[in-house]
mmCIF file of C-alpha atoms in Angstrom:
data_model
loop_
_atom_site.group_PDB
_atom_site.id
_atom_site.type_symbol
_atom_site.label_atom_id
_atom_site.label_comp_id
_atom_site.label_asym_id
_atom_site.label_seq_id
_atom_site.Cartn_x
_atom_site.Cartn_y
_atom_site.Cartn_z
ATOM 1 C CA UNK A 1 -11.324 4.858 12.359
ATOM 2 C CA UNK A 2 -9.788 3.429 15.502
ATOM 3 C CA UNK A 3 -5.978 3.445 16.005
ATOM 4 C CA UNK A 4 -5.630 -0.323 15.529
ATOM 5 C CA UNK A 5 -7.439 -0.155 12.179
ATOM 6 C CA UNK A 6 -5.239 2.772 11.159
ATOM 7 C CA UNK A 7 -2.060 0.838 11.992
ATOM 8 C CA UNK A 8 -3.323 -2.239 10.141
ATOM 9 C CA UNK A 9 -4.255 -0.073 7.162
ATOM 10 C CA UNK A 10 -0.790 1.515 7.073
ATOM 11 C CA UNK A 11 0.883 -1.889 7.264
ATOM 12 C CA UNK A 12 -1.407 -3.365 4.624
ATOM 13 C CA UNK A 13 -0.749 -0.455 2.285
ATOM 14 C CA UNK A 14 2.972 -0.974 2.612
ATOM 15 C CA UNK A 15 3.071 -4.730 1.965
ATOM 16 C CA UNK A 16 2.910 -4.462 -1.815
ATOM 17 C CA UNK A 17 5.731 -1.912 -1.682
ATOM 18 C CA UNK A 18 7.601 -4.294 0.651
ATOM 19 C CA UNK A 19 7.150 -7.080 -1.901
ATOM 20 C CA UNK A 20 8.430 -4.807 -4.668
ATOM 21 C CA UNK A 21 11.362 -3.738 -2.480
ATOM 22 C CA UNK A 22 12.375 -7.329 -1.885
ATOM 23 C CA UNK A 23 12.335 -7.789 -5.642
ATOM 24 C CA UNK A 24 14.335 -4.602 -6.138
ATOM 25 C CA UNK A 25 16.795 -5.623 -3.432
ATOM 26 C CA UNK A 26 17.231 -9.070 -4.951
ATOM 27 C CA UNK A 27 17.957 -7.499 -8.340
ATOM 28 C CA UNK A 28 20.731 -5.265 -6.939
ATOM 29 C CA UNK A 29 24.321 -6.293 -6.448
ATOM 30 C CA UNK A 30 24.935 -6.080 -2.674
ATOM 31 C CA UNK A 31 22.567 -3.206 -1.815
ATOM 32 C CA UNK A 32 23.870 -0.841 0.855
ATOM 33 C CA UNK A 33 21.848 0.836 3.591
ATOM 34 C CA UNK A 34 22.072 4.213 1.807
ATOM 35 C CA UNK A 35 20.427 2.722 -1.301
ATOM 36 C CA UNK A 36 17.785 1.026 0.839
ATOM 37 C CA UNK A 37 17.003 4.318 2.632
ATOM 38 C CA UNK A 38 16.855 6.202 -0.684
ATOM 39 C CA UNK A 39 14.443 3.623 -2.066
ATOM 40 C CA UNK A 40 12.378 3.680 1.146
ATOM 41 C CA UNK A 41 12.122 7.463 1.070
ATOM 42 C CA UNK A 42 10.971 7.545 -2.561
ATOM 43 C CA UNK A 43 8.350 4.863 -1.940
ATOM 44 C CA UNK A 44 7.246 6.388 1.382
ATOM 45 C CA UNK A 45 6.691 9.875 -0.011
ATOM 46 C CA UNK A 46 4.732 8.630 -3.006
ATOM 47 C CA UNK A 47 2.712 6.221 -0.854
ATOM 48 C CA UNK A 48 1.859 9.104 1.536
ATOM 49 C CA UNK A 49 0.755 11.463 -1.252
ATOM 50 C CA UNK A 50 -1.580 9.098 -3.101
ATOM 51 C CA UNK A 51 -4.145 8.550 -0.314
ATOM 52 C CA UNK A 52 -4.411 12.334 0.086
ATOM 53 C CA UNK A 53 -5.201 12.662 -3.618
ATOM 54 C CA UNK A 54 -7.755 9.860 -3.321
ATOM 55 C CA UNK A 55 -9.238 11.467 -0.202
ATOM 56 C CA UNK A 56 -9.686 14.764 -2.082
ATOM 57 C CA UNK A 57 -11.484 12.903 -4.861
ATOM 58 C CA UNK A 58 -13.645 11.126 -2.288
ATOM 59 C CA UNK A 59 -14.449 14.372 -0.471
ATOM 60 C CA UNK A 60 -15.874 15.770 -3.698
ATOM 61 C CA UNK A 61 -18.242 12.782 -3.899
ATOM 62 C CA UNK A 62 -19.145 12.552 -0.190
ATOM 63 C CA UNK A 63 -22.387 14.512 -0.266
ATOM 64 C CA UNK A 64 -23.853 12.201 -2.928
ATOM 65 C CA UNK A 65 -23.086 8.941 -1.148
ATOM 66 C CA UNK A 66 -23.322 9.696 2.589
ATOM 67 C CA UNK A 67 -25.925 6.981 3.294
ATOM 68 C CA UNK A 68 -23.824 4.140 1.907
ATOM 69 C CA UNK A 69 -20.261 5.440 2.262
ATOM 70 C CA UNK A 70 -19.219 2.556 4.540
ATOM 71 C CA UNK A 71 -20.247 0.077 1.833
ATOM 72 C CA UNK A 72 -18.031 1.943 -0.662
ATOM 73 C CA UNK A 73 -15.045 1.835 1.707
ATOM 74 C CA UNK A 74 -15.702 -1.875 2.410
ATOM 75 C CA UNK A 75 -16.023 -2.738 -1.296
ATOM 76 C CA UNK A 76 -12.898 -0.805 -2.288
ATOM 77 C CA UNK A 77 -10.811 -2.426 0.438
ATOM 78 C CA UNK A 78 -12.081 -5.934 -0.310
ATOM 79 C CA UNK A 79 -11.523 -5.540 -4.060
ATOM 80 C CA UNK A 80 -8.027 -4.138 -3.485
ATOM 81 C CA UNK A 81 -7.308 -6.917 -0.993
ATOM 82 C CA UNK A 82 -8.403 -9.559 -3.493
ATOM 83 C CA UNK A 83 -6.268 -7.889 -6.173
ATOM 84 C CA UNK A 84 -3.220 -7.956 -3.882
ATOM 85 C CA UNK A 85 -3.849 -11.629 -3.086
ATOM 86 C CA UNK A 86 -4.161 -12.386 -6.806
ATOM 87 C CA UNK A 87 -0.885 -10.564 -7.519
ATOM 88 C CA UNK A 88 0.733 -12.462 -4.674
ATOM 89 C CA UNK A 89 -0.059 -15.752 -6.386
ATOM 90 C CA UNK A 90 1.034 -14.625 -9.871
ATOM 91 C CA UNK A 91 4.338 -16.083 -11.018
ATOM 92 C CA UNK A 92 6.751 -13.631 -12.609
ATOM 93 C CA UNK A 93 10.069 -14.569 -14.107
ATOM 94 C CA UNK A 94 12.577 -11.767 -14.249
ATOM 95 C CA UNK A 95 16.031 -12.482 -15.567
ATOM 96 C CA UNK A 96 18.070 -9.295 -15.531
ATOM 97 C CA UNK A 97 21.606 -8.272 -14.784
ATOM 98 C CA UNK A 98 22.179 -6.931 -11.275
ATOM 99 C CA UNK A 99 23.167 -3.285 -10.887
ATOM 100 C CA UNK A 100 24.423 -1.351 -7.874
ATOM 101 C CA UNK A 101 21.534 1.136 -7.864
ATOM 102 C CA UNK A 102 18.122 1.657 -9.476
ATOM 103 C CA UNK A 103 17.404 4.953 -11.216
ATOM 104 C CA UNK A 104 15.078 7.457 -9.566
ATOM 105 C CA UNK A 105 12.624 7.114 -12.454
ATOM 106 C CA UNK A 106 12.452 3.319 -12.134
ATOM 107 C CA UNK A 107 11.901 3.596 -8.373
ATOM 108 C CA UNK A 108 9.297 6.368 -8.724
ATOM 109 C CA UNK A 109 7.326 4.452 -11.355
ATOM 110 C CA UNK A 110 7.439 1.282 -9.252
ATOM 111 C CA UNK A 111 6.418 3.243 -6.152
ATOM 112 C CA UNK A 112 3.512 4.839 -7.997
ATOM 113 C CA UNK A 113 2.397 1.456 -9.336
ATOM 114 C CA UNK A 114 2.360 0.017 -5.827
ATOM 115 C CA UNK A 115 0.541 3.080 -4.464
ATOM 116 C CA UNK A 116 -2.501 2.942 -6.758
ATOM 117 C CA UNK A 117 -4.235 0.954 -4.042
ATOM 118 C CA UNK A 118 -3.435 3.753 -1.565
ATOM 119 C CA UNK A 119 -5.148 6.201 -3.921
ATOM 120 C CA UNK A 120 -8.275 4.041 -3.898
ATOM 121 C CA UNK A 121 -8.047 3.635 -0.124
ATOM 122 C CA UNK A 122 -7.853 7.429 0.140
ATOM 123 C CA UNK A 123 -11.158 7.643 -1.731
ATOM 124 C CA UNK A 124 -12.668 5.201 0.764
ATOM 125 C CA UNK A 125 -11.229 7.108 3.729
ATOM 126 C CA UNK A 126 -13.104 10.221 2.624
ATOM 127 C CA UNK A 127 -16.300 8.414 3.615
ATOM 128 C CA UNK A 128 -15.260 7.480 7.156
ATOM 129 C CA UNK A 129 -14.162 9.450 10.194
ATOM 130 C CA UNK A 130 -10.383 9.616 9.750
ATOM 131 C CA UNK A 131 -7.757 12.343 9.781
ATOM 132 C CA UNK A 132 -6.265 11.922 6.300
ATOM 133 C CA UNK A 133 -3.000 13.621 7.301
ATOM 134 C CA UNK A 134 -2.405 11.151 10.122
ATOM 135 C CA UNK A 135 -3.419 8.229 7.904
ATOM 136 C CA UNK A 136 -1.165 9.404 5.042
ATOM 137 C CA UNK A 137 1.760 9.953 7.418
ATOM 138 C CA UNK A 138 1.267 6.484 8.923
ATOM 139 C CA UNK A 139 1.086 4.894 5.465
ATOM 140 C CA UNK A 140 4.160 6.807 4.284
ATOM 141 C CA UNK A 141 6.197 5.989 7.388
ATOM 142 C CA UNK A 142 5.223 2.318 7.330
ATOM 143 C CA UNK A 143 6.054 2.127 3.628
ATOM 144 C CA UNK A 144 9.408 3.859 4.038
ATOM 145 C CA UNK A 145 10.350 1.510 6.873
ATOM 146 C CA UNK A 146 9.172 -1.667 5.168
ATOM 147 C CA UNK A 147 10.738 -0.768 1.823
ATOM 148 C CA UNK A 148 14.086 0.007 3.460
ATOM 149 C CA UNK A 149 13.987 -3.339 5.235
ATOM 150 C CA UNK A 150 12.711 -5.053 2.079
ATOM 151 C CA UNK A 151 15.622 -3.842 -0.038
ATOM 152 C CA UNK A 152 18.119 -5.071 2.539
ATOM 153 C CA UNK A 153 16.358 -8.417 2.855
ATOM 154 C CA UNK A 154 15.807 -8.780 -0.893
ATOM 155 C CA UNK A 155 19.146 -10.329 -1.636
ATOM 156 C CA UNK A 156 18.569 -13.004 1.004
ATOM 157 C CA UNK A 157 14.843 -13.665 0.803
ATOM 158 C CA UNK A 158 14.126 -13.225 -2.898
ATOM 159 C CA UNK A 159 10.733 -12.684 -4.451
ATOM 160 C CA UNK A 160 8.970 -15.695 -2.912
ATOM 161 C CA UNK A 161 8.661 -14.075 0.514
ATOM 162 C CA UNK A 162 7.729 -10.766 -1.115
ATOM 163 C CA UNK A 163 4.776 -12.351 -2.848
ATOM 164 C CA UNK A 164 3.614 -13.897 0.430
ATOM 165 C CA UNK A 165 3.800 -10.460 2.056
ATOM 166 C CA UNK A 166 1.493 -9.129 -0.646
ATOM 167 C CA UNK A 167 -0.993 -11.931 0.060
ATOM 168 C CA UNK A 168 -0.950 -11.117 3.794
ATOM 169 C CA UNK A 169 -1.412 -7.431 2.975
ATOM 170 C CA UNK A 170 -4.455 -8.250 0.858
ATOM 171 C CA UNK A 171 -6.011 -10.252 3.693
ATOM 172 C CA UNK A 172 -5.338 -7.391 6.132
ATOM 173 C CA UNK A 173 -6.983 -4.880 3.767
ATOM 174 C CA UNK A 174 -10.074 -7.066 3.630
ATOM 175 C CA UNK A 175 -10.139 -7.256 7.443
ATOM 176 C CA UNK A 176 -9.870 -3.449 7.705
ATOM 177 C CA UNK A 177 -12.750 -3.124 5.216
ATOM 178 C CA UNK A 178 -14.878 -5.554 7.243
ATOM 179 C CA UNK A 179 -14.032 -3.618 10.424
ATOM 180 C CA UNK A 180 -15.168 -0.337 8.859
ATOM 181 C CA UNK A 181 -18.413 -1.949 7.728
ATOM 182 C CA UNK A 182 -18.990 -3.512 11.142
ATOM 183 C CA UNK A 183 -18.335 -0.215 12.965
ATOM 184 C CA UNK A 184 -20.898 1.607 10.800
ATOM 185 C CA UNK A 185 -23.563 -1.102 10.869
ATOM 186 C CA UNK A 186 -23.326 -1.533 14.642
ATOM 187 C CA UNK A 187 -23.945 2.166 15.310
#
């Protein structure tokens, strides 16, 4: 996987977490930078671990699907991209009282929910030439950064922008999938 695709993948993987962080930030009463960093760290670590788990699962299946691995990666990324776009258009009404901080458990569960796509991407990455440790670190760092920013922006931007970010992330995932397919078919 070329460096541009890796960067796009990391950014795409972090957009759903960014959308969730905007929602989390908008539900907090005046979030501080320390809370935003705490939230970013929790999301970033979980988002970095899940593609490694997926990659390990994919590695176990690699020998059975070597001839069509690029189609698997393409399909997974397109399906996940479409799912993110669908979620971006869903309307959710949340009326809850604002607190000063979210509990670790709430943040961890939310982070895991937004990282399921990273797990599936990890499976797809097992079938292409990529260093999973670099990819996981890039995904984790991008997620930590975007979530920290998302929490701070959440109070101002609200969930509308967050949903649009998820739509953009879905489109980017589909582009990365098409790039992987193109690179393998043109060889």
